[in-house]
Amino acid sequence: MDVQEVVRAYTGSKRRLVVLGYNATLTTSVEAPERQFEQVKALAKVNPRVMQSVCELCTDPANVVVIFSGSETSKLDEVFGHLPVWLAAENGVYVRPPAKAASGPAGAGRGADGGGGGGERGAAGAQPSPAAPQWKCVFDTVHCEWMESVQLVFDYFCERTPRSFVEARETSLVWNYKYADVEFGRIQARDLLQHLWTGPISNAPVEIIQGGKSVEPSPL
């Protein structure tokens, strides 16, 4: 992608939709194959300079910023919940509208200009903090009956594939082999897909999301 062309298109547009990935896009890469998955996930942080750039994008009224991720809702709330951005968790199964900034006290500062009780009037007229935006599921019903049998298949392939691991989410499971031998991991991934399509998800309302080094059945 031509960076200069992107800059020209950005500066020349009046309205912009900016969709950003989270894992491995806004986060720092963690190469720690000897660690457990939960430890690796805890080490993955958003670089402060990257977060500052996201904040600057949010301040432009011409921008609508969306953070799209396979992560769970609680993780996105923790990292981006204070920002006026749209959040999409678990690959779009759950969405959350932007947070709104709290209004300052009505009449703030008037007490300092003189007039007894000005500060008290400001406190009494303080605007309540807006309620936190709520997550909504894009499906009327999410069928997850298939997850238990898929977990058994994933556990089997974890035993066969050293340094692979499973990430359990509310509506999906991810088998990840990013720390395994690359070629062996790819062979195992192909074998895993055959097991899934002919077994636990053969008749389930599920799609397979194939990442660079991961396999994720997700509800349709």
Short mmCIF file of C-alpha atoms in Angstrom, two decimals:
data_model
loop_
_atom_site.label_atom_id
_atom_site.label_comp_id
_atom_site.label_asym_id
_atom_site.label_seq_id
_atom_site.Cartn_x
_atom_site.Cartn_y
_atom_site.Cartn_z
CA MET A 1 0.00 0.00 0.00
CA ASP A 2 1.32 3.41 -0.99
CA VAL A 3 1.58 5.45 2.22
CA GLN A 4 1.53 8.77 0.39
CA GLU A 5 -1.65 7.77 -1.45
CA VAL A 6 -3.27 6.86 1.87
CA VAL A 7 -2.27 10.23 3.34
CA ARG A 8 -3.71 12.10 0.34
CA ALA A 9 -6.96 10.17 0.54
CA TYR A 10 -7.19 10.76 4.30
CA THR A 11 -6.55 14.49 4.19
CA GLY A 12 -8.85 14.98 1.21
CA SER A 13 -11.88 13.23 2.70
CA LYS A 14 -14.65 14.84 4.74
CA ARG A 15 -15.81 11.69 6.54
CA ARG A 16 -13.65 8.69 7.43
CA LEU A 17 -14.24 5.22 8.82
CA VAL A 18 -11.05 4.00 10.51
CA VAL A 19 -11.12 0.30 11.41
CA LEU A 20 -8.18 -0.91 13.51
CA GLY A 21 -7.34 -4.43 14.61
CA TYR A 22 -6.25 -5.01 18.19
CA ASN A 23 -4.18 -8.17 18.61
CA ALA A 24 -0.83 -7.93 16.80
CA THR A 25 -1.90 -4.62 15.24
CA LEU A 26 -2.09 -2.19 18.14
CA THR A 27 -0.34 -4.48 20.62
CA THR A 28 3.36 -5.23 20.89
CA SER A 29 4.53 -8.63 19.69
CA VAL A 30 5.36 -11.06 22.49
CA GLU A 31 7.74 -13.87 21.60
CA ALA A 32 7.67 -16.09 24.67
CA PRO A 33 7.08 -19.71 23.64
CA GLU A 34 8.06 -21.01 27.06
CA ARG A 35 5.24 -19.12 28.76
CA GLN A 36 1.64 -20.18 29.22
CA PHE A 37 -1.01 -18.47 27.09
CA GLU A 38 -2.45 -16.41 29.96
CA GLN A 39 1.04 -15.07 30.70
CA VAL A 40 1.58 -14.15 27.06
CA LYS A 41 -1.80 -12.41 26.88
CA ALA A 42 -0.98 -10.39 29.99
CA LEU A 43 2.29 -9.22 28.42
CA ALA A 44 0.63 -7.97 25.22
CA LYS A 45 0.19 -4.24 25.76
CA VAL A 46 -0.71 -1.27 23.58
CA ASN A 47 2.33 0.92 23.06
CA PRO A 48 1.73 4.38 24.63
CA ARG A 49 2.64 6.09 21.34
CA VAL A 50 0.12 3.93 19.51
CA MET A 51 -2.55 4.73 22.09
CA GLN A 52 -1.79 8.43 21.67
CA SER A 53 -2.29 8.08 17.91
CA VAL A 54 -5.65 6.37 18.48
CA CYS A 55 -6.67 9.20 20.81
CA GLU A 56 -5.72 11.79 18.19
CA LEU A 57 -7.84 9.99 15.59
CA CYS A 58 -10.76 10.13 18.01
CA THR A 59 -10.49 13.90 18.47
CA ASP A 60 -11.18 14.55 14.78
CA PRO A 61 -14.99 14.86 14.36
CA ALA A 62 -14.64 13.65 10.78
CA ASN A 63 -13.48 10.23 12.01
CA VAL A 64 -15.47 7.22 13.13
CA VAL A 65 -12.99 4.86 14.79
CA VAL A 66 -13.68 1.14 15.24
CA ILE A 67 -11.49 -1.30 17.19
CA PHE A 68 -12.16 -4.79 15.82
CA SER A 69 -10.84 -7.82 17.68
CA GLY A 70 -11.30 -11.47 18.42
CA SER A 71 -10.74 -10.70 22.10
CA GLU A 72 -13.46 -10.83 24.73
CA THR A 73 -15.56 -7.79 25.66
CA SER A 74 -13.90 -7.34 29.06
CA LYS A 75 -10.46 -6.96 27.48
CA LEU A 76 -11.58 -4.27 25.04
CA ASP A 77 -13.42 -2.46 27.83
CA GLU A 78 -10.27 -2.54 29.93
CA VAL A 79 -8.05 -1.07 27.21
CA PHE A 80 -10.34 1.17 25.15
CA GLY A 81 -13.47 1.59 27.28
CA HIS A 82 -12.72 5.24 28.06
CA LEU A 83 -12.33 6.26 24.41
CA PRO A 84 -15.06 7.51 22.03
CA VAL A 85 -14.60 4.55 19.68
CA TRP A 86 -16.81 1.73 18.49
CA LEU A 87 -15.69 -1.65 19.83
CA ALA A 88 -16.30 -5.01 18.16
CA ALA A 89 -15.38 -8.06 20.25
CA GLU A 90 -15.15 -11.77 19.41
CA ASN A 91 -14.85 -10.98 15.69
CA GLY A 92 -17.95 -8.85 15.61
CA VAL A 93 -20.33 -11.01 17.65
CA TYR A 94 -20.54 -8.21 20.24
CA VAL A 95 -20.48 -4.48 19.50
CA ARG A 96 -20.38 -1.45 21.77
CA PRO A 97 -20.98 2.20 20.86
CA PRO A 98 -18.48 4.91 21.80
CA ALA A 99 -18.13 6.14 25.35
CA LYS A 100 -19.24 9.70 25.97
CA ALA A 101 -17.11 12.14 27.91
CA ALA A 102 -18.54 13.23 31.25
CA SER A 103 -19.76 16.81 31.37
CA GLY A 104 -18.10 19.21 33.77
CA PRO A 105 -19.97 20.85 36.66
CA ALA A 106 -22.53 23.41 35.60
CA GLY A 107 -21.31 26.86 36.43
CA ALA A 108 -17.87 25.58 37.34
CA GLY A 109 -15.49 28.39 38.14
CA ARG A 110 -18.15 30.97 38.88
CA GLY A 111 -17.52 30.69 42.60
CA ALA A 112 -13.92 31.75 42.07
CA ASP A 113 -15.06 34.96 40.37
CA GLY A 114 -16.76 36.17 43.49
CA GLY A 115 -20.20 35.83 44.92
CA GLY A 116 -20.68 33.67 47.94
CA GLY A 117 -21.95 30.19 47.33
CA GLY A 118 -20.98 30.11 43.67
CA GLY A 119 -18.98 26.94 44.24
CA GLU A 120 -21.92 25.31 46.00
CA ARG A 121 -24.25 26.10 43.11
CA GLY A 122 -21.75 24.54 40.74
CA ALA A 123 -21.58 21.36 42.80
CA ALA A 124 -25.36 21.16 43.09
CA GLY A 125 -25.72 21.56 39.33
CA ALA A 126 -23.06 19.02 38.44
CA GLN A 127 -24.00 16.82 35.52
CA PRO A 128 -24.04 13.12 36.36
CA SER A 129 -21.51 10.94 34.60
CA PRO A 130 -23.07 9.27 31.57
CA ALA A 131 -23.86 5.59 31.90
CA ALA A 132 -21.27 3.30 30.39
CA PRO A 133 -22.31 2.11 26.92
CA GLN A 134 -23.64 -1.42 26.81
CA TRP A 135 -22.47 -4.32 24.68
CA LYS A 136 -24.99 -5.81 22.28
CA CYS A 137 -24.94 -9.18 20.55
CA VAL A 138 -25.53 -8.94 16.80
CA PHE A 139 -27.34 -12.30 16.80
CA ASP A 140 -30.78 -12.95 18.24
CA THR A 141 -29.51 -16.34 19.43
CA VAL A 142 -25.95 -17.63 19.63
CA HIS A 143 -25.69 -21.41 19.36
CA CYS A 144 -22.65 -22.72 21.22
CA GLU A 145 -23.58 -26.39 21.65
CA TRP A 146 -20.71 -27.35 19.35
CA MET A 147 -18.00 -25.83 21.56
CA GLU A 148 -17.62 -28.77 23.94
CA SER A 149 -16.88 -31.26 21.17
CA VAL A 150 -14.56 -28.79 19.41
CA GLN A 151 -12.67 -28.33 22.69
CA LEU A 152 -11.96 -32.07 22.75
CA VAL A 153 -10.56 -31.93 19.21
CA PHE A 154 -8.43 -28.89 20.06
CA ASP A 155 -7.07 -30.58 23.19
CA TYR A 156 -6.08 -33.58 21.08
CA PHE A 157 -4.18 -31.36 18.64
CA CYS A 158 -2.48 -29.50 21.47
CA GLU A 159 -1.08 -32.85 22.60
CA ARG A 160 0.10 -33.56 19.06
CA THR A 161 1.54 -30.08 18.48
CA PRO A 162 4.10 -28.87 21.05
CA ARG A 163 3.72 -25.22 22.11
CA SER A 164 0.26 -24.85 20.60
CA PHE A 165 -2.56 -23.68 22.86
CA VAL A 166 -6.31 -23.04 23.02
CA GLU A 167 -7.93 -19.71 23.79
CA ALA A 168 -11.50 -20.03 25.08
CA ARG A 169 -13.90 -17.15 24.47
CA GLU A 170 -17.57 -16.75 25.23
CA THR A 171 -18.76 -17.73 21.75
CA SER A 172 -15.73 -19.30 20.08
CA LEU A 173 -12.53 -21.29 20.55
CA VAL A 174 -9.15 -20.60 18.98
CA TRP A 175 -6.41 -23.15 18.37
CA ASN A 176 -3.17 -21.18 18.05
CA TYR A 177 0.17 -22.56 16.88
CA LYS A 178 2.16 -19.31 16.65
CA TYR A 179 4.88 -20.70 18.95
CA ALA A 180 5.01 -24.15 17.36
CA ASP A 181 7.26 -25.25 14.51
CA VAL A 182 5.86 -23.37 11.50
CA GLU A 183 5.77 -26.18 8.95
CA PHE A 184 4.57 -28.78 11.42
CA GLY A 185 1.91 -26.37 12.67
CA ARG A 186 0.57 -25.85 9.14
CA ILE A 187 0.34 -29.59 8.56
CA GLN A 188 -1.49 -30.01 11.85
CA ALA A 189 -3.84 -27.14 11.01
CA ARG A 190 -4.87 -28.81 7.75
CA ASP A 191 -5.49 -32.07 9.59
CA LEU A 192 -7.43 -30.20 12.27
CA LEU A 193 -9.73 -28.60 9.69
CA GLN A 194 -10.59 -32.02 8.28
CA HIS A 195 -11.44 -33.27 11.76
CA LEU A 196 -13.70 -30.28 12.37
CA TRP A 197 -15.58 -30.34 9.07
CA THR A 198 -16.25 -34.07 9.22
CA GLY A 199 -17.04 -34.10 12.93
CA PRO A 200 -18.19 -31.55 15.51
CA ILE A 201 -19.16 -28.70 13.18
CA SER A 202 -20.37 -30.67 10.15
CA ASN A 203 -23.97 -29.50 10.72
CA ALA A 204 -23.41 -26.59 13.09
CA PRO A 205 -24.06 -22.90 12.22
CA VAL A 206 -20.35 -22.14 12.33
CA GLU A 207 -17.73 -20.57 10.10
CA ILE A 208 -13.98 -21.18 10.27
CA ILE A 209 -11.74 -18.14 10.62
CA GLN A 210 -8.19 -19.03 9.63
CA GLY A 211 -5.57 -16.67 10.95
CA GLY A 212 -1.90 -16.63 10.07
CA LYS A 213 -1.24 -19.33 12.68
CA SER A 214 -4.64 -20.09 14.15
CA VAL A 215 -7.95 -21.83 13.52
CA GLU A 216 -11.13 -20.41 15.02
CA PRO A 217 -14.67 -21.79 14.66
CA SER A 218 -17.07 -18.90 15.19
CA PRO A 219 -20.90 -18.74 15.15
CA LEU A 220 -22.76 -17.57 12.07
#
